[in-house]
PDB file of C-alpha atoms and ligand atoms in Angstrom:
ATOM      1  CA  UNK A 487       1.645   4.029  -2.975  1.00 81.00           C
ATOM      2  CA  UNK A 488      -1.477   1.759  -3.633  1.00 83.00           C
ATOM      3  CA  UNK A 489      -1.704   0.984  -0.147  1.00 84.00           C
ATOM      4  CA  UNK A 490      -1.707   4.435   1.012  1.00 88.00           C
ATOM      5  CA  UNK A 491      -4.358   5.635  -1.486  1.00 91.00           C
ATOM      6  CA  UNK A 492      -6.877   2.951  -0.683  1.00 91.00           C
ATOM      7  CA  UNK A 493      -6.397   4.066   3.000  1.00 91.00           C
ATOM      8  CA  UNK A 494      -7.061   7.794   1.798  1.00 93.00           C
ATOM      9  CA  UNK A 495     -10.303   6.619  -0.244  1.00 93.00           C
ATOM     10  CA  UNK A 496     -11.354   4.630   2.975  1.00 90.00           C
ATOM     11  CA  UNK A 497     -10.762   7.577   5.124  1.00 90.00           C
ATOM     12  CA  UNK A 498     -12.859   9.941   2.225  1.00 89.00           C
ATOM     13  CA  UNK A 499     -15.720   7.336   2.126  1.00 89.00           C
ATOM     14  CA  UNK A 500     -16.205   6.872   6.400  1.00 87.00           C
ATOM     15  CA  UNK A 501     -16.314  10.872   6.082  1.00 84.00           C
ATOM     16  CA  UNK A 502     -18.768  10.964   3.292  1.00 79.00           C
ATOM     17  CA  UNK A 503     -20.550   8.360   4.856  1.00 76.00           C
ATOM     18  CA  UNK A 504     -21.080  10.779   7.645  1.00 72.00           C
ATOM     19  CA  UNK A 505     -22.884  13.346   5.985  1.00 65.00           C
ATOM     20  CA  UNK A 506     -26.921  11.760   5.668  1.00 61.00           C
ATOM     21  CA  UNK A 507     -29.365  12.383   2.657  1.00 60.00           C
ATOM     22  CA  UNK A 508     -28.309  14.507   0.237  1.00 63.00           C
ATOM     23  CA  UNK A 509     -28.660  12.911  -3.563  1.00 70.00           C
ATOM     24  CA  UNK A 510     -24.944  14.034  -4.205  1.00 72.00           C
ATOM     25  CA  UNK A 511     -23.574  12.984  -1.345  1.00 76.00           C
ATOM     26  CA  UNK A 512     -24.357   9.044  -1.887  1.00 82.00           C
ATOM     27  CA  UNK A 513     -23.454   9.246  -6.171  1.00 85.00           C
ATOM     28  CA  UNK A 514     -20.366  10.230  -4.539  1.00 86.00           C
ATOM     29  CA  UNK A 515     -20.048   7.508  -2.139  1.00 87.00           C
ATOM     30  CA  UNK A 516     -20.662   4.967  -5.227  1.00 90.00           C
ATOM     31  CA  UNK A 517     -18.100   6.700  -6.942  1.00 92.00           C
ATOM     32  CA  UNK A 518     -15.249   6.214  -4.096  1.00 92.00           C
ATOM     33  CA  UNK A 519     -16.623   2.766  -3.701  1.00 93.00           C
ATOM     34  CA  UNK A 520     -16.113   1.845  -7.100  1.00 95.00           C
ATOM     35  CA  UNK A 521     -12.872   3.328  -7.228  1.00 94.00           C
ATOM     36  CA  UNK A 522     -11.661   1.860  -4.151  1.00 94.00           C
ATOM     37  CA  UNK A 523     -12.852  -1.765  -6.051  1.00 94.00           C
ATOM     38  CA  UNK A 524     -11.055  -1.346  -8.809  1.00 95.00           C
ATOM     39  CA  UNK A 525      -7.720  -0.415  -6.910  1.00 92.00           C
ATOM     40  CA  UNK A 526      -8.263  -3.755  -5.039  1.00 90.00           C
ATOM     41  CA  UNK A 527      -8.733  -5.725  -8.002  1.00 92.00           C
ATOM     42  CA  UNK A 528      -5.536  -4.189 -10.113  1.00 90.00           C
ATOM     43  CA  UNK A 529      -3.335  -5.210  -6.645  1.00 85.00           C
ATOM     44  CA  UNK A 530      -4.929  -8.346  -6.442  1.00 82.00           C
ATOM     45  CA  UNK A 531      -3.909  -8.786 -10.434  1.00 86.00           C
ATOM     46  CA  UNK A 532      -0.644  -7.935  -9.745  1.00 84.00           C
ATOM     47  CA  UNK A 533       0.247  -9.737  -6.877  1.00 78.00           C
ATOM     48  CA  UNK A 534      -1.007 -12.652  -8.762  1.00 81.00           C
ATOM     49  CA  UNK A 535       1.087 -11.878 -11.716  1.00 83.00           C
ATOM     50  CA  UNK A 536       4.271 -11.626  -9.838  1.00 79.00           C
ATOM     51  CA  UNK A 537       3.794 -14.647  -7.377  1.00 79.00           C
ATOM     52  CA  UNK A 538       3.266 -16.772 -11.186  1.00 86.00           C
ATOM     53  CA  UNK A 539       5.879 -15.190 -12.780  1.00 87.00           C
ATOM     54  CA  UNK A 540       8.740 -15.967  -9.251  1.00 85.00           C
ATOM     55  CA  UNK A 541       7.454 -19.367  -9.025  1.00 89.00           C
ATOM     56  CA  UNK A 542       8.112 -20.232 -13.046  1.00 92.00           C
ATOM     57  CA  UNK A 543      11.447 -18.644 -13.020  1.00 91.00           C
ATOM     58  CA  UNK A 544      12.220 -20.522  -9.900  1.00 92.00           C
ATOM     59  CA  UNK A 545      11.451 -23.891 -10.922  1.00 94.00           C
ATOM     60  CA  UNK A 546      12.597 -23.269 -14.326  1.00 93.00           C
ATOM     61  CA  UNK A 547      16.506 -22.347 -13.367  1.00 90.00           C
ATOM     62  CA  UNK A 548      16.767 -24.974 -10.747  1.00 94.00           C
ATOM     63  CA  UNK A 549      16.119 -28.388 -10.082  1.00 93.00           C
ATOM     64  CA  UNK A 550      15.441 -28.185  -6.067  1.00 94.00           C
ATOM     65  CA  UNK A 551      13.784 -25.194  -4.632  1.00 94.00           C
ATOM     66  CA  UNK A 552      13.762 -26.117  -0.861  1.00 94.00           C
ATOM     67  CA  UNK A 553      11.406 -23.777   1.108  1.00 90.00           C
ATOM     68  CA  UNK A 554       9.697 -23.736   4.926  1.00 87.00           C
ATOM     69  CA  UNK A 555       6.836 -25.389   5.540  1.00 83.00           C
ATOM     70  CA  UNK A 556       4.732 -23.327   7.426  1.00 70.00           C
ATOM     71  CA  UNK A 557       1.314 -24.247   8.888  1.00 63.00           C
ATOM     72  CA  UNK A 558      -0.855 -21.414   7.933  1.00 56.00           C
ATOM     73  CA  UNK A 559      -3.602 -22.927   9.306  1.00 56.00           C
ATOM     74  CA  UNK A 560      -2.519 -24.297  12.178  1.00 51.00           C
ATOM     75  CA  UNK A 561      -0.781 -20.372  13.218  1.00 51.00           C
ATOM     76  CA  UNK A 562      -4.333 -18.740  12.174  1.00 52.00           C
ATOM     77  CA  UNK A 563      -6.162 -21.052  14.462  1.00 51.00           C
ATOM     78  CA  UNK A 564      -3.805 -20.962  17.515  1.00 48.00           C
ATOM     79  CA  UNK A 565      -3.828 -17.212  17.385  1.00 47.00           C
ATOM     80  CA  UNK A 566      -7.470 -17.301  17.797  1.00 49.00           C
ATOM     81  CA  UNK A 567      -7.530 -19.619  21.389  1.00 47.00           C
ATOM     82  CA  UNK A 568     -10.969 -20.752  22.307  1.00 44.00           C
ATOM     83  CA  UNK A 569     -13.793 -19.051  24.427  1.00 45.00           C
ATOM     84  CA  UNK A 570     -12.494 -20.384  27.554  1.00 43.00           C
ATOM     85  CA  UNK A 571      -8.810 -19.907  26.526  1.00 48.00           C
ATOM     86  CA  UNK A 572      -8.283 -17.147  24.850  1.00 47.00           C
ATOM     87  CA  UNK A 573      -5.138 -17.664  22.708  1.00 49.00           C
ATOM     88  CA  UNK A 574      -1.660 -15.478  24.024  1.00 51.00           C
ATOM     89  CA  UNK A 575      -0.574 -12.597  22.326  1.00 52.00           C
ATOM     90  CA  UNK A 576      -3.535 -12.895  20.190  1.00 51.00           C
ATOM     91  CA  UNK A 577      -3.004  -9.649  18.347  1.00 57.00           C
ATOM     92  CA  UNK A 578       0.662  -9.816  17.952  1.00 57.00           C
ATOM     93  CA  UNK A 579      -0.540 -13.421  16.471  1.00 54.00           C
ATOM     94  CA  UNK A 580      -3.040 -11.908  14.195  1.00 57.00           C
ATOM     95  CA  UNK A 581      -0.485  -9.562  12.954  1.00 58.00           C
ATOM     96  CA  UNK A 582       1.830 -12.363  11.471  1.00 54.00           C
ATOM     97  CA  UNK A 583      -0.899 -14.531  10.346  1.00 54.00           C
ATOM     98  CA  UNK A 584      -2.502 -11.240   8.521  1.00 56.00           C
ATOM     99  CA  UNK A 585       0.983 -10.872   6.941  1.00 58.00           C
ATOM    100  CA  UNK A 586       1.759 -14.405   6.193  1.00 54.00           C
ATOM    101  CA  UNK A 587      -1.674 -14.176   4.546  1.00 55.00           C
ATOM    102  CA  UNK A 588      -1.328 -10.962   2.808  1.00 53.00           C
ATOM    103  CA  UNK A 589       2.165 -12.279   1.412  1.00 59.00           C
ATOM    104  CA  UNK A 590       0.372 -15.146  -0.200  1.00 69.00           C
ATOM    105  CA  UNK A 591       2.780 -17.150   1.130  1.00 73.00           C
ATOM    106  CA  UNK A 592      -0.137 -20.597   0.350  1.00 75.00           C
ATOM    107  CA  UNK A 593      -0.867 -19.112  -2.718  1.00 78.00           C
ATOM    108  CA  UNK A 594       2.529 -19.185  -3.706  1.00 82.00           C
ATOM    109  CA  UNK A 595       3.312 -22.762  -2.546  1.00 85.00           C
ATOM    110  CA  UNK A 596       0.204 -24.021  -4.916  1.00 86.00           C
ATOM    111  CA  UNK A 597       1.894 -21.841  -8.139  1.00 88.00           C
ATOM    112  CA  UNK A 598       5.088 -22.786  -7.272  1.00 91.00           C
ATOM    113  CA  UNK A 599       3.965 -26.884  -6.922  1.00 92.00           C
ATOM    114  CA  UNK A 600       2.136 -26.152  -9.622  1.00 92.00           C
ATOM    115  CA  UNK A 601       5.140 -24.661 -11.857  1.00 94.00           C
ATOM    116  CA  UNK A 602       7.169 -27.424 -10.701  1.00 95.00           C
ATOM    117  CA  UNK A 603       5.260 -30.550 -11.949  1.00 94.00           C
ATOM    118  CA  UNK A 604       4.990 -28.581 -15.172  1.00 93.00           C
ATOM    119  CA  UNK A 605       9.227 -27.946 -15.389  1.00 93.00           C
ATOM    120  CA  UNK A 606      10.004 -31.346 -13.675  1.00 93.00           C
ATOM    121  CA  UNK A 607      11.819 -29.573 -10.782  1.00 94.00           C
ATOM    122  CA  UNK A 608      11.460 -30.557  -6.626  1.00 95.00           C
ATOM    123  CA  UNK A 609      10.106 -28.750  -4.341  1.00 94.00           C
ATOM    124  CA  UNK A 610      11.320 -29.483  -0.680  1.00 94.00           C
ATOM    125  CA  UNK A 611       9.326 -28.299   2.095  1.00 91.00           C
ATOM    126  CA  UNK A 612      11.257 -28.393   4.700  1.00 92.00           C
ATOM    127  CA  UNK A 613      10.821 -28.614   8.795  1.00 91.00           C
ATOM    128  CA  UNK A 614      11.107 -24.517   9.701  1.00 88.00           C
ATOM    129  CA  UNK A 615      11.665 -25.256  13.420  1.00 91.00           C
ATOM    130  CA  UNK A 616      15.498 -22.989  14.299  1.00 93.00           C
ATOM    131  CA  UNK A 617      15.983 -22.153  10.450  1.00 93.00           C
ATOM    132  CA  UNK A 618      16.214 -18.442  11.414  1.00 93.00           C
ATOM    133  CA  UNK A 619      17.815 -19.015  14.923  1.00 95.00           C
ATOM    134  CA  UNK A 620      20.629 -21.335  13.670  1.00 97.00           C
ATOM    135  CA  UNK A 621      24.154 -19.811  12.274  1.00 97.00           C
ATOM    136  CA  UNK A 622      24.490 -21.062   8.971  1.00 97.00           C
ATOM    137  CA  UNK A 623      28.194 -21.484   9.427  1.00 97.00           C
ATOM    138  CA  UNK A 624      28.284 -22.902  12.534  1.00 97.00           C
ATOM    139  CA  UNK A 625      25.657 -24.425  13.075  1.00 96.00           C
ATOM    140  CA  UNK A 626      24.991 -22.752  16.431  1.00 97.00           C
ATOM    141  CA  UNK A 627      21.587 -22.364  17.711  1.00 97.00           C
ATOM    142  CA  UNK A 628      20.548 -19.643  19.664  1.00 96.00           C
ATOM    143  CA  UNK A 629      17.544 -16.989  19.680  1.00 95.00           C
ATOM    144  CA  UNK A 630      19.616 -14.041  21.011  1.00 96.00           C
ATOM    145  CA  UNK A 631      21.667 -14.826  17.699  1.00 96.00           C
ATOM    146  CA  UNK A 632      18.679 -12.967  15.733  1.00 95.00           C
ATOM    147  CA  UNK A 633      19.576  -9.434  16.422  1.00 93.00           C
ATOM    148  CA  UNK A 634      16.191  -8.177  15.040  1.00 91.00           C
ATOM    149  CA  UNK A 635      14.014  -9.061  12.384  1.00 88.00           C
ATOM    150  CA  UNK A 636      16.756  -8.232   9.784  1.00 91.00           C
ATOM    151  CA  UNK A 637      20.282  -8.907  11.098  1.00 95.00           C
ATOM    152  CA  UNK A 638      21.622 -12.196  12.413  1.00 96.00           C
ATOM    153  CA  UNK A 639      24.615 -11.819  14.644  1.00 97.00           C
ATOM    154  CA  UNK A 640      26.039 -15.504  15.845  1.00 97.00           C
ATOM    155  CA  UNK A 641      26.564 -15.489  19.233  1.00 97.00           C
ATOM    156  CA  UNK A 642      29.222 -18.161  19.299  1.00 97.00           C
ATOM    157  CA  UNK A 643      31.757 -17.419  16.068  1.00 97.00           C
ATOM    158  CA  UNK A 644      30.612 -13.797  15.118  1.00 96.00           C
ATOM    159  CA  UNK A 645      29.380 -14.952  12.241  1.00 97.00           C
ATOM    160  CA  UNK A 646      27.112 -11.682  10.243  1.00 97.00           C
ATOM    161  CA  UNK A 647      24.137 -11.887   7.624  1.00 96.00           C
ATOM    162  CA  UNK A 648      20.747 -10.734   6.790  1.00 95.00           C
ATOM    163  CA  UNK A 649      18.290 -12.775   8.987  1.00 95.00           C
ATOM    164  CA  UNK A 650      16.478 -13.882   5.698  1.00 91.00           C
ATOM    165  CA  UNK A 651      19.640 -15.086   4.095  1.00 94.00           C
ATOM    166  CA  UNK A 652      20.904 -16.677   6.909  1.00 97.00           C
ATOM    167  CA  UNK A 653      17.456 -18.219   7.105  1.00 95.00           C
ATOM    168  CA  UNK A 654      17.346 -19.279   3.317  1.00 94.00           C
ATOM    169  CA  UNK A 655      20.701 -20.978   3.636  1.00 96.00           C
ATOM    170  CA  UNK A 656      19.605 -23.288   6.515  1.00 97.00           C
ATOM    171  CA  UNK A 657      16.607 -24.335   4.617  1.00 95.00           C
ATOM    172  CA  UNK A 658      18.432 -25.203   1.398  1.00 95.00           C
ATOM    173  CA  UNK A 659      21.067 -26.957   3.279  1.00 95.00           C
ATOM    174  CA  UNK A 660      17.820 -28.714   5.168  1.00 94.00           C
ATOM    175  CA  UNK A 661      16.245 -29.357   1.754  1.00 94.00           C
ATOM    176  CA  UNK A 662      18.939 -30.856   0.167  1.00 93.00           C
ATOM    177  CA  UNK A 663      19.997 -32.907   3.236  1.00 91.00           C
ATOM    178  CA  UNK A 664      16.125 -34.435   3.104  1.00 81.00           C
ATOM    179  CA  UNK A 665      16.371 -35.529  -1.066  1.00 76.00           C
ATOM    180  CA  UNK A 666      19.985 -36.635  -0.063  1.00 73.00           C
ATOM    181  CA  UNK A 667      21.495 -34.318  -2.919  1.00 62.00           C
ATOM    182  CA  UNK A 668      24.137 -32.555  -1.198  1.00 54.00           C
ATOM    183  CA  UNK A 669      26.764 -31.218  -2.751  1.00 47.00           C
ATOM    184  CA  UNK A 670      26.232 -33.587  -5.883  1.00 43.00           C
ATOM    185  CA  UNK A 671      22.717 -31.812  -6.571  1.00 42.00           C
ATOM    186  CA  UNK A 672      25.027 -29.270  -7.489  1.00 42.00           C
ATOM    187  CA  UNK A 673      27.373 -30.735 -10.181  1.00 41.00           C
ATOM    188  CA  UNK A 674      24.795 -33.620 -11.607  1.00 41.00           C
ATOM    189  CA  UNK A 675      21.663 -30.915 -11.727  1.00 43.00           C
ATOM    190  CA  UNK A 676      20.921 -30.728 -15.963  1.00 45.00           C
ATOM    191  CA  UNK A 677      19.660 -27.339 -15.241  1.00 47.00           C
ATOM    192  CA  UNK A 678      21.580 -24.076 -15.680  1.00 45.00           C
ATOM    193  CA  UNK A 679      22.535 -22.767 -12.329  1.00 50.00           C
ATOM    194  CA  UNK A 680      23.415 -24.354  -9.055  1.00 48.00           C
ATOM    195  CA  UNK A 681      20.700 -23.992  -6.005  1.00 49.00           C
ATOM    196  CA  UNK A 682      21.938 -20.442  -4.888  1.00 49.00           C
ATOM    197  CA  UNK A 683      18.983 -18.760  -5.639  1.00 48.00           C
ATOM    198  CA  UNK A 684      16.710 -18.563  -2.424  1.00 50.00           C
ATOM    199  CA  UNK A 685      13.362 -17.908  -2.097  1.00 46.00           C
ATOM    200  CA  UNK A 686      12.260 -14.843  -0.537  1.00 43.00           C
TER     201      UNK A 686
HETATM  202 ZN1  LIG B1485      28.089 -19.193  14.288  1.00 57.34          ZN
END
């Protein structure tokens, strides 16, 4: 609803900004301006809030939250290319890294490292390369296996999930793989529920 209202005070303010001169006119313009700020700054307070308040409860309920590494950096500057070399499907590019970026996804890495020294949990980052093209049960790997950017279909036992679950499950079995936990994690861990929980 936010998102479509700043677009509609965007929209009013390009018009406005259309009609010259006229006293009126520009107290107006100040006016959508100002409202248009103050809608950015409550959704950039929220999405704060929420990315604090997911990365305390996470760290806080379990011991080991593994997640994907992902090079932020590294995607935002190969979308770009170079002058000579302009990089491949630059805008399909800039649309992920615009996402990845809107998400917060680095933002949420720092609370989340943050809220783990503080609980005394792990955080795993794990190697993302196959997480989402891999069949979590078995162990298959195969693109055409990702049906579409929500359902996983394994092309080799039939097995069916969401694509994010499916995802999530490789990376925690990844994660606790790396800190050599395995099942154990699960029955040793002091805290009060197994690693089931996945991060989004
Ligand atoms: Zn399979």
């Amino acid at each position: 609803g936010e998102a479509a209202r700043l677009k509609r005070l965007q929209q009013r303010l390009s018009r406005s900004l259309r009609v010259h001169g006229r006293n009126r006119a520009s107290k107006r313009r100040d006016a959508i301006r100002a409202e248009i700020g103050r809608l950015n700054a409550r959704i950039r307070h929220r999405r704060a809030d929420f990315i604090t308040q997911e990365a305390v409860h996470l760290v806080r309920d379990h011991g080991l939250v593994a997640v994907e590494r992902l090079r932020i950096k590294d995607m935002t500057a190969s979308a770009r290319g170079t002058a000579e070399q302009p990089g491949r499907n630059v805008r399909q590019k800039a649309g992920l890294n615009r996402a990845i970026l809107a998400k917060g996804w680095g933002g949420f890495l720092l609370k989340l490292e943050h809220a783990a020294r503080y609980h005394g949990a792990h955080i795993e980052k794990v190697n993302p390369a196959y997480t989402s093209q891999t069949c979590h049960a078995c162990k298959h790997i195969a693109p055409e296996s990702r049906e579409s950017q929500a359902v996983f279909r394994c092309v080799a036992c039939g097995h069916q999930d969401h694509a994010d679950v499916n995802a999530a499950k490789n990376i925690l079995t990844a994660g606790l793989a790396v800190t050599g936990r395995g099942d154990l994690g699960v029955t040793r861990s002091t805290k009060r529920q197994p690693p089931t929980r996945l991060a989004a």
